[in-house]
PDB file of C-alpha atoms in Angstrom:
ATOM      1  CA  MET A  69    -167.366-196.761  25.858  1.00 39.00           C
ATOM      2  CA  SER A  70    -167.970-200.315  25.712  1.00 43.00           C
ATOM      3  CA  SER A  71    -170.726-202.086  27.258  1.00 48.00           C
ATOM      4  CA  HIS A  72    -168.542-205.536  27.983  1.00 56.00           C
ATOM      5  CA  ARG A  73    -167.873-205.815  32.113  1.00 57.00           C
ATOM      6  CA  LEU A  74    -164.394-206.300  33.064  1.00 55.00           C
ATOM      7  CA  THR A  75    -164.618-209.778  34.583  1.00 67.00           C
ATOM      8  CA  HIS A  76    -161.517-209.784  36.792  1.00 66.00           C
ATOM      9  CA  LEU A  77    -163.137-207.032  38.917  1.00 64.00           C
ATOM     10  CA  ASP A  78    -165.964-207.001  41.387  1.00 71.00           C
ATOM     11  CA  GLU A  79    -168.630-204.514  41.632  1.00 74.00           C
ATOM     12  CA  LYS A  80    -166.232-202.165  43.902  1.00 77.00           C
ATOM     13  CA  GLY A  81    -163.664-202.372  41.147  1.00 74.00           C
ATOM     14  CA  GLN A  82    -161.178-205.147  43.214  1.00 77.00           C
ATOM     15  CA  ALA A  83    -159.358-207.655  41.560  1.00 76.00           C
ATOM     16  CA  ARG A  84    -160.911-211.317  41.774  1.00 74.00           C
ATOM     17  CA  MET A  85    -160.558-214.779  39.900  1.00 74.00           C
ATOM     18  CA  VAL A  86    -163.396-215.116  37.682  1.00 79.00           C
ATOM     19  CA  ASP A  87    -165.813-218.050  38.730  1.00 81.00           C
ATOM     20  CA  VAL A  88    -165.928-220.965  36.355  1.00 83.00           C
ATOM     21  CA  SER A  89    -167.642-223.160  38.487  1.00 79.00           C
ATOM     22  CA  GLU A  90    -171.097-223.030  36.388  1.00 79.00           C
ATOM     23  CA  LYS A  91    -169.270-223.326  32.806  1.00 82.00           C
ATOM     24  CA  GLU A  92    -169.359-226.294  30.947  1.00 84.00           C
ATOM     25  CA  THR A  93    -166.158-228.067  30.350  1.00 90.00           C
ATOM     26  CA  SER A  94    -165.271-228.455  26.695  1.00 91.00           C
ATOM     27  CA  ALA A  95    -161.944-228.885  24.907  1.00 95.00           C
ATOM     28  CA  ARG A  96    -159.733-226.265  24.415  1.00 96.00           C
ATOM     29  CA  THR A  97    -156.924-225.292  22.301  1.00 97.00           C
ATOM     30  CA  ALA A  98    -154.561-222.347  21.686  1.00 98.00           C
ATOM     31  CA  THR A  99    -151.689-221.511  19.355  1.00 98.00           C
ATOM     32  CA  ALA A 100    -149.369-218.580  19.739  1.00 98.00           C
ATOM     33  CA  ARG A 101    -146.565-217.039  18.131  1.00 98.00           C
ATOM     34  CA  ALA A 102    -143.289-215.112  19.109  1.00 98.00           C
ATOM     35  CA  VAL A 103    -140.393-214.050  16.538  1.00 98.00           C
ATOM     36  CA  VAL A 104    -136.791-213.968  17.684  1.00 98.00           C
ATOM     37  CA  LYS A 105    -134.817-211.804  15.441  1.00 98.00           C
ATOM     38  CA  MET A 106    -131.077-211.985  15.059  1.00 98.00           C
ATOM     39  CA  LYS A 107    -127.940-211.589  13.276  1.00 98.00           C
ATOM     40  CA  PRO A 108    -127.547-214.460  10.466  1.00 98.00           C
ATOM     41  CA  GLN A 109    -124.243-215.333  12.334  1.00 98.00           C
ATOM     42  CA  THR A 110    -126.586-216.183  15.477  1.00 98.00           C
ATOM     43  CA  LEU A 111    -128.881-218.218  13.462  1.00 98.00           C
ATOM     44  CA  ALA A 112    -126.229-220.140  11.675  1.00 98.00           C
ATOM     45  CA  LEU A 113    -124.501-220.990  15.358  1.00 98.00           C
ATOM     46  CA  ILE A 114    -127.986-222.303  16.246  1.00 98.00           C
ATOM     47  CA  LEU A 115    -129.063-224.063  13.145  1.00 97.00           C
ATOM     48  CA  SER A 116    -125.487-225.884  13.244  1.00 97.00           C
ATOM     49  CA  ASP A 117    -125.577-226.631  17.244  1.00 96.00           C
ATOM     50  CA  ARG A 118    -122.396-224.372  17.776  1.00 96.00           C
ATOM     51  CA  VAL A 119    -123.797-222.034  20.521  1.00 96.00           C
ATOM     52  CA  PRO A 120    -121.628-222.363  23.319  1.00 93.00           C
ATOM     53  CA  LYS A 121    -124.573-222.951  26.069  1.00 95.00           C
ATOM     54  CA  GLY A 122    -125.902-225.838  24.412  1.00 95.00           C
ATOM     55  CA  ASP A 123    -128.750-227.203  21.716  1.00 97.00           C
ATOM     56  CA  VAL A 124    -130.620-223.872  21.885  1.00 98.00           C
ATOM     57  CA  LEU A 125    -133.969-225.257  20.410  1.00 98.00           C
ATOM     58  CA  ALA A 126    -134.028-228.123  22.693  1.00 98.00           C
ATOM     59  CA  ALA A 127    -133.713-225.964  25.876  1.00 98.00           C
ATOM     60  CA  ALA A 128    -136.355-223.343  24.266  1.00 98.00           C
ATOM     61  CA  ARG A 129    -138.904-225.964  23.534  1.00 98.00           C
ATOM     62  CA  ILE A 130    -138.350-227.307  27.374  1.00 98.00           C
ATOM     63  CA  ALA A 131    -138.533-223.954  28.724  1.00 98.00           C
ATOM     64  CA  GLY A 132    -141.694-223.090  26.724  1.00 98.00           C
ATOM     65  CA  ILE A 133    -143.377-226.393  27.379  1.00 98.00           C
ATOM     66  CA  MET A 134    -142.652-225.932  31.595  1.00 98.00           C
ATOM     67  CA  ALA A 135    -143.712-222.215  31.363  1.00 98.00           C
ATOM     68  CA  ALA A 136    -147.000-223.106  29.956  1.00 98.00           C
ATOM     69  CA  LYS A 137    -147.700-225.348  32.917  1.00 98.00           C
ATOM     70  CA  ARG A 138    -146.424-222.677  35.299  1.00 98.00           C
ATOM     71  CA  THR A 139    -149.050-220.066  33.889  1.00 98.00           C
ATOM     72  CA  HIS A 140    -151.089-219.699  36.891  1.00 96.00           C
ATOM     73  CA  GLU A 141    -148.235-218.985  39.047  1.00 96.00           C
ATOM     74  CA  LEU A 142    -146.807-215.962  36.469  1.00 95.00           C
ATOM     75  CA  ILE A 143    -149.901-214.445  35.535  1.00 93.00           C
ATOM     76  CA  PRO A 144    -152.371-212.604  38.449  1.00 89.00           C
ATOM     77  CA  LEU A 145    -155.923-214.440  38.455  1.00 88.00           C
ATOM     78  CA  CYS A 146    -155.278-217.225  35.836  1.00 92.00           C
ATOM     79  CA  HIS A 147    -156.434-220.562  36.848  1.00 92.00           C
ATOM     80  CA  PRO A 148    -154.527-223.523  37.196  1.00 94.00           C
ATOM     81  CA  LEU A 149    -155.485-225.616  34.535  1.00 95.00           C
ATOM     82  CA  PRO A 150    -154.929-229.495  33.932  1.00 95.00           C
ATOM     83  CA  ILE A 151    -153.261-229.312  30.457  1.00 97.00           C
ATOM     84  CA  THR A 152    -153.496-232.041  28.195  1.00 97.00           C
ATOM     85  CA  SER A 153    -150.740-231.240  25.792  1.00 98.00           C
ATOM     86  CA  VAL A 154    -148.073-228.690  25.094  1.00 98.00           C
ATOM     87  CA  THR A 155    -146.176-228.616  21.931  1.00 98.00           C
ATOM     88  CA  VAL A 156    -143.733-225.847  20.783  1.00 98.00           C
ATOM     89  CA  GLU A 157    -142.403-225.782  17.245  1.00 98.00           C
ATOM     90  CA  PHE A 158    -139.678-223.719  15.735  1.00 98.00           C
ATOM     91  CA  SER A 159    -139.572-222.270  11.866  1.00 98.00           C
ATOM     92  CA  PRO A 160    -135.898-220.666  10.975  1.00 98.00           C
ATOM     93  CA  ASP A 161    -135.936-218.257   8.492  1.00 98.00           C
ATOM     94  CA  GLU A 162    -132.541-217.511   6.944  1.00 97.00           C
ATOM     95  CA  GLN A 163    -133.437-215.281   4.351  1.00 98.00           C
ATOM     96  CA  LEU A 164    -135.212-213.059   7.025  1.00 98.00           C
ATOM     97  CA  SER A 165    -132.613-214.161   9.960  1.00 98.00           C
ATOM     98  CA  GLN A 166    -135.430-215.222  12.835  1.00 98.00           C
ATOM     99  CA  ILE A 167    -136.839-217.970  14.105  1.00 98.00           C
ATOM    100  CA  VAL A 168    -140.747-218.519  14.316  1.00 98.00           C
ATOM    101  CA  ILE A 169    -141.906-220.066  17.179  1.00 99.00           C
ATOM    102  CA  GLU A 170    -145.501-221.655  17.952  1.00 98.00           C
ATOM    103  CA  ALA A 171    -146.592-223.084  21.099  1.00 98.00           C
ATOM    104  CA  THR A 172    -149.966-225.099  21.071  1.00 98.00           C
ATOM    105  CA  ALA A 173    -151.747-225.741  24.314  1.00 98.00           C
ATOM    106  CA  LYS A 174    -154.674-228.104  24.974  1.00 98.00           C
ATOM    107  CA  VAL A 175    -156.865-228.595  27.508  1.00 97.00           C
ATOM    108  CA  ASP A 176    -160.154-230.085  28.664  1.00 95.00           C
ATOM    109  CA  GLY A 177    -161.409-227.439  31.115  1.00 91.00           C
ATOM    110  CA  LYS A 178    -163.606-224.610  32.011  1.00 89.00           C
ATOM    111  CA  THR A 179    -161.561-221.511  30.635  1.00 89.00           C
ATOM    112  CA  GLY A 180    -159.359-220.944  27.961  1.00 90.00           C
ATOM    113  CA  ILE A 181    -155.888-221.616  27.363  1.00 97.00           C
ATOM    114  CA  GLU A 182    -154.631-218.643  25.551  1.00 97.00           C
ATOM    115  CA  MET A 183    -152.539-217.372  28.239  1.00 97.00           C
ATOM    116  CA  GLU A 184    -150.723-220.764  28.358  1.00 98.00           C
ATOM    117  CA  ALA A 185    -149.837-220.982  24.719  1.00 98.00           C
ATOM    118  CA  LEU A 186    -148.625-217.052  24.757  1.00 98.00           C
ATOM    119  CA  THR A 187    -146.571-218.097  27.697  1.00 98.00           C
ATOM    120  CA  ALA A 188    -145.202-220.654  26.448  1.00 98.00           C
ATOM    121  CA  ALA A 189    -144.397-218.992  22.991  1.00 98.00           C
ATOM    122  CA  CYS A 190    -142.766-215.944  25.275  1.00 98.00           C
ATOM    123  CA  ILE A 191    -140.616-217.994  27.231  1.00 98.00           C
ATOM    124  CA  SER A 192    -139.023-220.161  24.546  1.00 98.00           C
ATOM    125  CA  ALA A 193    -137.994-216.635  23.049  1.00 98.00           C
ATOM    126  CA  LEU A 194    -136.672-215.580  26.176  1.00 98.00           C
ATOM    127  CA  THR A 195    -134.585-218.844  26.111  1.00 98.00           C
ATOM    128  CA  ILE A 196    -133.536-218.256  22.704  1.00 98.00           C
ATOM    129  CA  TYR A 197    -132.265-214.972  23.487  1.00 98.00           C
ATOM    130  CA  ASP A 198    -130.564-216.043  26.928  1.00 98.00           C
ATOM    131  CA  MET A 199    -128.518-218.966  25.372  1.00 98.00           C
ATOM    132  CA  CYS A 200    -127.374-216.693  22.322  1.00 98.00           C
ATOM    133  CA  LYS A 201    -126.802-213.288  24.162  1.00 97.00           C
ATOM    134  CA  ALA A 202    -123.271-213.601  24.526  1.00 96.00           C
ATOM    135  CA  VAL A 203    -122.930-213.965  21.101  1.00 96.00           C
ATOM    136  CA  ASP A 204    -125.577-211.182  19.819  1.00 97.00           C
ATOM    137  CA  ARG A 205    -127.052-208.740  22.371  1.00 97.00           C
ATOM    138  CA  GLU A 206    -129.353-207.098  19.686  1.00 98.00           C
ATOM    139  CA  MET A 207    -131.760-209.949  19.314  1.00 98.00           C
ATOM    140  CA  THR A 208    -135.414-208.639  19.432  1.00 98.00           C
ATOM    141  CA  ILE A 209    -138.592-210.376  20.341  1.00 98.00           C
ATOM    142  CA  GLU A 210    -141.481-209.276  17.889  1.00 98.00           C
ATOM    143  CA  GLY A 211    -144.476-210.359  16.753  1.00 98.00           C
ATOM    144  CA  VAL A 212    -146.297-211.932  20.176  1.00 98.00           C
ATOM    145  CA  ALA A 213    -149.703-213.037  19.433  1.00 98.00           C
ATOM    146  CA  LEU A 214    -152.429-215.108  19.753  1.00 98.00           C
ATOM    147  CA  LEU A 215    -152.897-216.998  16.264  1.00 98.00           C
ATOM    148  CA  GLU A 216    -155.880-219.198  17.049  1.00 98.00           C
ATOM    149  CA  LYS A 217    -158.443-220.514  19.504  1.00 97.00           C
ATOM    150  CA  SER A 218    -161.357-222.870  19.737  1.00 95.00           C
ATOM    151  CA  GLY A 219    -163.506-224.190  22.185  1.00 93.00           C
ATOM    152  CA  GLY A 220    -165.636-222.531  24.904  1.00 88.00           C
ATOM    153  CA  LYS A 221    -168.754-220.242  24.736  1.00 85.00           C
ATOM    154  CA  SER A 222    -166.640-217.578  22.593  1.00 87.00           C
ATOM    155  CA  GLY A 223    -165.999-220.139  19.952  1.00 89.00           C
ATOM    156  CA  HIS A 224    -163.372-220.916  17.323  1.00 95.00           C
ATOM    157  CA  PHE A 225    -160.591-217.733  16.426  1.00 95.00           C
ATOM    158  CA  LYS A 226    -158.201-217.373  13.985  1.00 96.00           C
ATOM    159  CA  ARG A 227    -156.244-214.273  13.372  1.00 95.00           C
ATOM    160  CA  GLY A 228    -156.749-212.475  10.165  1.00 91.00           C
ATOM    161  CA  ALA A 229    -159.841-214.591   9.695  1.00 82.00           C
ATOM    162  CA  GLY A 230    -162.199-211.119   9.785  1.00 70.00           C
TER     163      GLY A 230
END
């Protein structure tokens, strides 16, 4: 058994929001990824802006940014954060017939911003699915992961760095 105490539970095992009032404010950044795999024809439609519902990547970018700002409403016990920046970038890969999404969120705060980056990546992926489901119901969303985070007491983390 791990000696780590679950911070979202009190001594009686009841859910609680972690008290961050004594923590130091620091610049925090997190980047998360999600991958949407699809048929080659679907990717071609997206890249040529011929999806009937409109500009898929523009809509997915806006959805991801909006979702990051609402993470505390979606994930129980997350703190509302004064987010200073959210970016959502897409890397289409025609060889693998997929779009890799990377979302980065930043805050000067007392608690991490990983959930906001993950939420942005996931909602961007779901938006791509929603806008393209009429032409490809076999799309999958995979590889959702935190890629990197910096700031706070736990310091820097980079996936695969050890």
